[in-house]
mmCIF file of C-alpha atoms in Angstrom:
data_model
loop_
_atom_site.group_PDB
_atom_site.id
_atom_site.type_symbol
_atom_site.label_atom_id
_atom_site.label_comp_id
_atom_site.label_asym_id
_atom_site.label_seq_id
_atom_site.Cartn_x
_atom_site.Cartn_y
_atom_site.Cartn_z
ATOM 1 C CA PHE J 1 -133.063 121.729 238.207
ATOM 2 C CA LEU J 2 -133.425 125.505 238.281
ATOM 3 C CA GLY J 3 -132.806 125.632 234.488
ATOM 4 C CA ASP J 4 -135.544 123.050 233.823
ATOM 5 C CA ALA J 5 -138.013 124.957 235.983
ATOM 6 C CA ALA J 6 -137.215 128.191 234.163
ATOM 7 C CA ARG J 7 -137.752 126.537 230.780
ATOM 8 C CA ARG J 8 -141.097 125.077 231.895
ATOM 9 C CA GLY J 9 -142.165 128.488 233.193
ATOM 10 C CA GLY J 10 -141.189 130.131 229.873
ATOM 11 C CA GLN J 11 -143.188 127.538 227.937
ATOM 12 C CA ASN J 12 -146.270 128.149 230.113
ATOM 13 C CA ASP J 13 -145.970 131.927 229.598
ATOM 14 C CA GLY J 14 -145.623 131.438 225.783
ATOM 15 C CA GLY J 15 -148.760 129.236 225.672
ATOM 16 C CA GLU J 16 -150.785 131.800 227.625
ATOM 17 C CA GLY J 17 -149.593 134.591 225.229
ATOM 18 C CA THR J 18 -150.579 132.561 222.155
ATOM 19 C CA GLU J 19 -154.003 131.863 223.625
ATOM 20 C CA ARG J 20 -154.516 135.588 224.368
ATOM 21 C CA ARG J 21 -153.545 136.467 220.787
ATOM 22 C CA TRP J 22 -156.028 133.926 219.345
ATOM 23 C CA ARG J 23 -158.790 135.256 221.605
ATOM 24 C CA GLY J 24 -158.029 138.845 220.509
ATOM 25 C CA ARG J 25 -158.066 137.849 216.816
ATOM 26 C CA ALA J 26 -161.442 136.035 217.197
ATOM 27 C CA ALA J 27 -162.915 139.097 218.936
ATOM 28 C CA LYS J 28 -161.725 141.346 216.066
ATOM 29 C CA GLU J 29 -163.293 139.006 213.496
ATOM 30 C CA ARG J 30 -166.609 139.035 215.400
ATOM 31 C CA ARG J 31 -166.542 142.842 215.551
ATOM 32 C CA GLY J 32 -165.755 142.991 211.760
ATOM 33 C CA GLU J 33 -168.675 140.669 210.948
ATOM 34 C CA ALA J 34 -171.023 142.750 213.086
ATOM 35 C CA ARG J 35 -169.784 145.918 211.354
ATOM 36 C CA ARG J 36 -170.371 144.368 207.893
ATOM 37 C CA VAL J 37 -173.897 143.293 208.904
ATOM 38 C CA CYS J 38 -174.641 146.833 210.098
ATOM 39 C CA VAL J 39 -173.285 148.290 206.821
ATOM 40 C CA CYS J 40 -175.440 145.907 204.746
ATOM 41 C CA VAL J 41 -178.525 146.797 206.789
ATOM 42 C CA CYS J 42 -177.814 150.511 206.347
ATOM 43 C CA VAL J 43 -177.291 150.106 202.585
ATOM 44 C CA CYS J 44 -180.533 148.130 202.189
ATOM 45 C CA HIS J 45 -182.404 150.728 204.248
ATOM 46 C CA ARG J 46 -180.953 153.533 202.108
ATOM 47 C CA MET J 47 -181.888 151.751 198.849
ATOM 48 C CA SER J 48 -185.394 151.119 200.171
ATOM 49 C CA ALA J 49 -185.684 154.826 200.993
ATOM 50 C CA ILE J 50 -184.607 155.712 197.445
ATOM 51 C CA PHE J 51 -187.252 153.360 196.062
ATOM 52 C CA ASP J 52 -189.884 154.971 198.311
ATOM 53 C CA GLY J 53 -188.911 158.405 196.986
ATOM 54 C CA TYR J 54 -189.264 157.235 193.383
ATOM 55 C CA GLU J 55 -192.601 155.637 194.289
ATOM 56 C CA ARG J 56 -193.980 158.877 195.724
ATOM 57 C CA GLU J 57 -192.851 160.794 192.641
ATOM 58 C CA TYR J 58 -194.523 158.260 190.363
ATOM 59 C CA CYS J 59 -197.799 158.317 192.300
ATOM 60 C CA ASP J 60 -197.950 162.121 192.132
ATOM 61 C CA LEU J 61 -197.072 162.078 188.430
ATOM 62 C CA SER J 62 -199.661 159.381 187.718
ATOM 63 C CA THR J 63 -202.379 161.442 189.410
ATOM 64 C CA GLN J 64 -201.410 164.515 187.389
ATOM 65 C CA LEU J 65 -201.390 162.477 184.179
ATOM 66 C CA GLY J 66 -204.887 161.134 184.793
ATOM 67 C CA ARG J 67 -206.154 164.670 185.432
ATOM 68 C CA LYS J 68 -204.500 166.029 182.281
ATOM 69 C CA ILE J 69 -205.842 163.185 180.122
ATOM 70 C CA ASN J 70 -209.368 163.856 181.385
ATOM 71 C CA GLN J 71 -208.994 167.575 180.606
ATOM 72 C CA LEU J 72 -207.681 166.913 177.080
ATOM 73 C CA GLY J 73 -211.092 166.028 175.628
ATOM 74 C CA ALA J 74 -212.506 169.455 176.420
ATOM 75 C CA LEU J 75 -209.669 171.396 174.781
ATOM 76 C CA ALA J 76 -209.101 172.410 171.156
ATOM 77 C CA GLY J 77 -206.489 174.209 169.083
ATOM 78 C CA ASP J 78 -203.143 175.280 170.521
ATOM 79 C CA SER J 79 -204.141 174.564 174.113
ATOM 80 C CA ARG J 80 -204.958 170.970 173.150
ATOM 81 C CA ASN J 81 -201.624 170.548 171.370
ATOM 82 C CA GLN J 82 -199.748 172.025 174.337
ATOM 83 C CA LYS J 83 -201.587 169.729 176.744
ATOM 84 C CA ALA J 84 -200.787 166.724 174.520
ATOM 85 C CA ARG J 85 -197.088 167.656 174.546
ATOM 86 C CA ASP J 86 -197.176 167.963 178.350
ATOM 87 C CA ILE J 87 -198.775 164.526 178.605
ATOM 88 C CA THR J 88 -196.090 163.047 176.344
ATOM 89 C CA ASN J 89 -193.309 164.554 178.479
ATOM 90 C CA ASP J 90 -194.942 163.325 181.692
ATOM 91 C CA LEU J 91 -195.289 159.819 180.246
ATOM 92 C CA SER J 92 -191.593 159.806 179.387
ATOM 93 C CA GLU J 93 -190.731 160.921 182.926
ATOM 94 C CA ALA J 94 -193.009 158.240 184.403
ATOM 95 C CA ASP J 95 -191.338 155.612 182.254
ATOM 96 C CA ALA J 96 -187.924 156.777 183.503
ATOM 97 C CA LEU J 97 -189.134 156.544 187.122
ATOM 98 C CA ILE J 98 -190.352 152.983 186.514
ATOM 99 C CA ARG J 99 -186.925 152.004 185.167
ATOM 100 C CA ARG J 100 -185.180 153.581 188.176
ATOM 101 C CA MET J 101 -187.482 151.773 190.590
ATOM 102 C CA ASP J 102 -186.790 148.519 188.744
ATOM 103 C CA LEU J 103 -183.025 148.995 189.092
ATOM 104 C CA GLU J 104 -183.309 149.848 192.794
ATOM 105 C CA ALA J 105 -185.608 146.875 193.500
ATOM 106 C CA ARG J 106 -183.355 144.377 191.716
ATOM 107 C CA SER J 107 -180.338 145.522 193.746
ATOM 108 C CA LEU J 108 -182.021 144.602 197.082
ATOM 109 C CA PRO J 109 -181.940 141.201 198.836
ATOM 110 C CA PRO J 110 -184.614 138.662 197.787
ATOM 111 C CA ASP J 111 -186.753 139.106 200.932
ATOM 112 C CA LYS J 112 -187.222 142.821 200.111
ATOM 113 C CA LYS J 113 -186.970 142.570 196.324
ATOM 114 C CA ASN J 114 -190.008 140.344 195.669
ATOM 115 C CA PRO J 115 -192.729 142.628 197.182
ATOM 116 C CA LEU J 116 -191.199 145.653 195.439
ATOM 117 C CA LEU J 117 -191.231 143.815 192.095
ATOM 118 C CA SER J 118 -194.927 142.983 192.572
ATOM 119 C CA LYS J 119 -195.555 146.701 193.158
ATOM 120 C CA LEU J 120 -193.571 147.478 190.027
ATOM 121 C CA ARG J 121 -195.778 145.166 187.964
ATOM 122 C CA GLU J 122 -198.840 147.077 189.159
ATOM 123 C CA TYR J 123 -197.195 150.410 188.330
ATOM 124 C CA LYS J 124 -196.226 149.169 184.861
ATOM 125 C CA ALA J 125 -199.821 148.090 184.206
ATOM 126 C CA ASP J 126 -201.039 151.494 185.407
ATOM 127 C CA LEU J 127 -198.536 153.249 183.107
ATOM 128 C CA SER J 128 -199.649 151.134 180.131
ATOM 129 C CA LYS J 129 -203.270 152.102 180.830
ATOM 130 C CA LEU J 130 -202.304 155.775 181.022
ATOM 131 C CA LYS J 131 -200.476 155.489 177.696
ATOM 132 C CA SER J 132 -203.472 153.880 176.000
ATOM 133 C CA ASP J 133 -205.854 156.505 177.457
ATOM 134 C CA ALA J 134 -203.563 159.293 176.280
ATOM 135 C CA LYS J 135 -203.374 157.772 172.806
ATOM 136 C CA LYS J 136 -207.154 157.507 172.598
ATOM 137 C CA SER J 137 -207.640 161.075 173.828
ATOM 138 C CA THR J 138 -205.114 162.561 171.396
ATOM 139 C CA SER J 139 -206.482 160.601 168.417
ATOM 140 C CA THR J 140 -210.196 161.345 169.055
ATOM 141 C CA ASN J 141 -211.925 163.412 166.338
ATOM 142 C CA PRO J 142 -208.838 164.796 164.517
ATOM 143 C CA ASP J 143 -211.065 166.596 161.967
ATOM 144 C CA LEU J 144 -212.589 168.652 164.798
ATOM 145 C CA SER J 145 -209.151 169.664 166.065
ATOM 146 C CA ASN J 146 -208.063 170.635 162.544
ATOM 147 C CA ARG J 147 -211.178 172.789 162.134
ATOM 148 C CA ALA J 148 -210.531 174.369 165.527
ATOM 149 C CA GLU J 149 -206.983 175.258 164.477
ATOM 150 C CA LEU J 150 -208.399 176.926 161.329
ATOM 151 C CA GLY J 151 -211.082 178.782 163.285
ATOM 152 C CA LEU J 152 -214.086 176.876 161.918
ATOM 153 C CA VAL J 153 -215.540 176.185 165.377
ATOM 154 C CA GLY J 154 -216.231 178.422 168.319
ATOM 155 C CA ASP J 155 -217.105 182.093 168.519
ATOM 156 C CA SER J 156 -214.464 183.135 165.943
ATOM 157 C CA TRP J 157 -216.339 181.419 163.111
ATOM 158 C CA SER J 158 -217.907 183.766 160.565
ATOM 159 C CA ALA J 159 -219.745 183.185 157.294
ATOM 160 C CA SER J 160 -217.452 185.516 155.323
ATOM 161 C CA SER J 161 -214.337 183.429 155.943
ATOM 162 C CA ALA J 162 -215.995 179.994 155.976
ATOM 163 C CA ALA J 163 -215.505 179.443 152.228
ATOM 164 C CA GLN J 164 -211.833 180.400 152.465
ATOM 165 C CA ARG J 165 -211.266 178.051 155.366
ATOM 166 C CA GLU J 166 -213.043 175.274 153.518
ATOM 167 C CA ARG J 167 -210.775 175.881 150.553
ATOM 168 C CA LEU J 168 -207.800 175.680 152.881
ATOM 169 C CA LEU J 169 -209.073 172.364 154.184
ATOM 170 C CA GLN J 170 -209.546 171.081 150.633
ATOM 171 C CA THR J 171 -206.032 172.234 149.770
ATOM 172 C CA THR J 172 -204.714 170.436 152.834
ATOM 173 C CA ASP J 173 -206.562 167.286 151.772
ATOM 174 C CA ARG J 174 -205.099 167.565 148.273
ATOM 175 C CA ILE J 175 -201.625 168.030 149.745
ATOM 176 C CA ASN J 176 -202.151 164.973 151.933
ATOM 177 C CA ARG J 177 -203.315 162.950 148.941
ATOM 178 C CA THR J 178 -200.338 164.186 146.932
ATOM 179 C CA GLY J 179 -198.042 163.133 149.765
ATOM 180 C CA ASP J 180 -199.680 159.690 149.782
ATOM 181 C CA ASN J 181 -199.210 159.441 146.016
ATOM 182 C CA ILE J 182 -195.560 160.442 146.383
ATOM 183 C CA ARG J 183 -195.057 157.796 149.054
ATOM 184 C CA GLN J 184 -196.726 155.193 146.855
ATOM 185 C CA SER J 185 -194.556 156.259 143.911
ATOM 186 C CA LYS J 186 -191.478 156.013 146.100
ATOM 187 C CA GLN J 187 -192.532 152.539 147.187
ATOM 188 C CA THR J 188 -193.089 151.579 143.539
ATOM 189 C CA LEU J 189 -189.651 152.933 142.624
ATOM 190 C CA LEU J 190 -188.072 150.917 145.431
ATOM 191 C CA GLU J 191 -189.853 147.778 144.255
ATOM 192 C CA THR J 192 -188.772 148.496 140.662
ATOM 193 C CA GLU J 193 -185.208 148.975 141.836
ATOM 194 C CA GLU J 194 -185.291 145.668 143.680
ATOM 195 C CA LEU J 195 -186.743 143.999 140.554
ATOM 196 C CA GLY J 196 -183.982 145.531 138.395
ATOM 197 C CA VAL J 197 -181.334 144.300 140.829
ATOM 198 C CA SER J 198 -182.800 140.786 140.725
ATOM 199 C CA ILE J 199 -182.907 140.898 136.893
ATOM 200 C CA LEU J 200 -179.251 141.998 136.792
ATOM 201 C CA GLN J 201 -178.332 139.139 139.097
ATOM 202 C CA ASP J 202 -180.201 136.680 136.845
ATOM 203 C CA LEU J 203 -178.437 138.072 133.765
ATOM 204 C CA HIS J 204 -175.087 137.726 135.503
ATOM 205 C CA ARG J 205 -175.842 134.092 136.339
ATOM 206 C CA GLN J 206 -176.976 133.442 132.751
ATOM 207 C CA ARG J 207 -173.775 135.063 131.425
ATOM 208 C CA GLU J 208 -171.725 132.772 133.618
ATOM 209 C CA THR J 209 -173.736 129.793 132.328
ATOM 210 C CA ILE J 210 -173.195 130.836 128.693
ATOM 211 C CA THR J 211 -169.466 131.348 129.308
ATOM 212 C CA HIS J 212 -169.232 127.897 130.870
ATOM 213 C CA ALA J 213 -171.149 126.382 127.911
ATOM 214 C CA ARG J 214 -168.814 128.146 125.444
ATOM 215 C CA ASP J 215 -165.784 126.758 127.217
ATOM 216 C CA THR J 216 -167.381 123.309 127.103
ATOM 217 C CA LEU J 217 -168.032 123.666 123.359
ATOM 218 C CA HIS J 218 -164.407 124.654 122.786
ATOM 219 C CA GLY J 219 -163.369 121.525 124.602
ATOM 220 C CA VAL J 220 -165.757 119.421 122.477
ATOM 221 C CA ASP J 221 -164.343 120.989 119.293
ATOM 222 C CA ASP J 222 -160.831 120.093 120.378
ATOM 223 C CA ASN J 223 -161.930 116.525 121.069
ATOM 224 C CA ILE J 224 -163.633 116.318 117.619
ATOM 225 C CA LEU J 225 -160.438 117.528 115.920
ATOM 226 C CA LYS J 226 -158.407 114.934 117.762
ATOM 227 C CA SER J 227 -160.936 112.249 116.819
ATOM 228 C CA ARG J 228 -160.824 113.344 113.171
ATOM 229 C CA LYS J 229 -157.024 113.085 113.111
ATOM 230 C CA ILE J 230 -157.202 109.643 114.691
ATOM 231 C CA LEU J 231 -159.771 108.513 112.075
ATOM 232 C CA SER J 232 -157.580 109.873 109.244
ATOM 233 C CA VAL J 233 -154.588 107.926 110.565
ATOM 234 C CA MET J 234 -156.734 104.801 110.882
ATOM 235 C CA ALA J 235 -158.025 105.243 107.281
ATOM 236 C CA ARG J 236 -154.468 105.544 105.963
ATOM 237 C CA ARG J 237 -153.436 102.461 107.860
ATOM 238 C CA ILE J 238 -156.440 100.555 106.467
ATOM 239 C CA MET J 239 -155.456 101.556 102.933
ATOM 240 C CA GLN J 240 -151.887 100.503 103.612
ATOM 241 C CA ASN J 241 -153.066 97.182 104.994
ATOM 242 C CA LYS J 242 -155.261 96.615 101.939
ATOM 243 C CA ALA J 243 -152.385 97.400 99.558
ATOM 244 C CA ILE J 244 -150.106 95.039 101.457
ATOM 245 C CA MET J 245 -152.804 92.365 101.456
ATOM 246 C CA PHE J 246 -153.385 92.742 97.689
ATOM 247 C CA GLY J 247 -149.637 92.582 97.089
ATOM 248 C CA ILE J 248 -149.365 89.416 99.141
ATOM 249 C CA ILE J 249 -152.319 87.904 97.262
ATOM 250 C CA ALA J 250 -150.722 88.808 93.900
ATOM 251 C CA MET J 251 -147.438 87.312 94.985
ATOM 252 C CA LEU J 252 -149.204 84.142 96.130
ATOM 253 C CA VAL J 253 -151.127 83.876 92.839
ATOM 254 C CA GLY J 254 -147.932 84.431 90.827
ATOM 255 C CA SER J 255 -146.090 81.859 92.884
ATOM 256 C CA ILE J 256 -148.885 79.335 92.413
ATOM 257 C CA GLY J 257 -148.890 80.044 88.649
ATOM 258 C CA LEU J 258 -145.126 79.526 88.416
ATOM 259 C CA VAL J 259 -145.345 76.294 90.380
ATOM 260 C CA VAL J 260 -148.117 74.956 88.136
ATOM 261 C CA TYR J 261 -146.264 76.034 85.007
ATOM 262 C CA PHE J 262 -142.972 74.436 85.904
ATOM 263 C CA LYS J 263 -144.491 71.303 87.359
ATOM 264 C CA PHE J 264 -147.262 70.372 84.949
ATOM 265 C CA ILE J 265 -146.515 72.182 81.684
ATOM 266 C CA LYS J 266 -142.802 71.601 81.445
#
């Protein structure tokens, strides 16, 4: 009786220990899930902060780009070229910022990603407009910028050097036309080369056709020779058959003559 009571007591203690272990394990899992949720929230907040930093940089850069593009029309000469190079560098940097913002936005959860992507579409449209404005500003009146580089406009212009500068412009035009002619000649040479390659390919195909026809003719010649031999053999056999037939006829006639002679004459 005492042994049975001790065993039942041990079983009750073991069940209570197992239940305590399961409760402790469930509490650890709940704490781990809460920790993972906190980590995800912190990561999303940090990524959103990175996107905000890129956004502020882009807005400042976009404002500076608009100001520089507006100032470009009033410049000429080296200052205009320097300003155009600055605008090109700023546009490249703005494009890089847009790509970074796109990567950061796509790495966020859907509830935060969608509004950021709509912002990105607006920024991309703004960047495209800035690029088109910059292209128009840099390509406006190129002849005036060329004259400004040569000193034909502004206070530095003088009548004594005007003819020389005009000659320089004419020489530049001739050089440009010569370059165009060289490019056209190069294009013509490339087309001629392509035509020559196609002609060589056609000649190669025709050579193969002629070779095949020659082989066919050799085969026909061999067949004609064989046919000629067969006809010669057939002609000889015909002559032999005729000789045999004439011999048989002569023998028959002789036999008939002998029969008539011995039967009716004698």
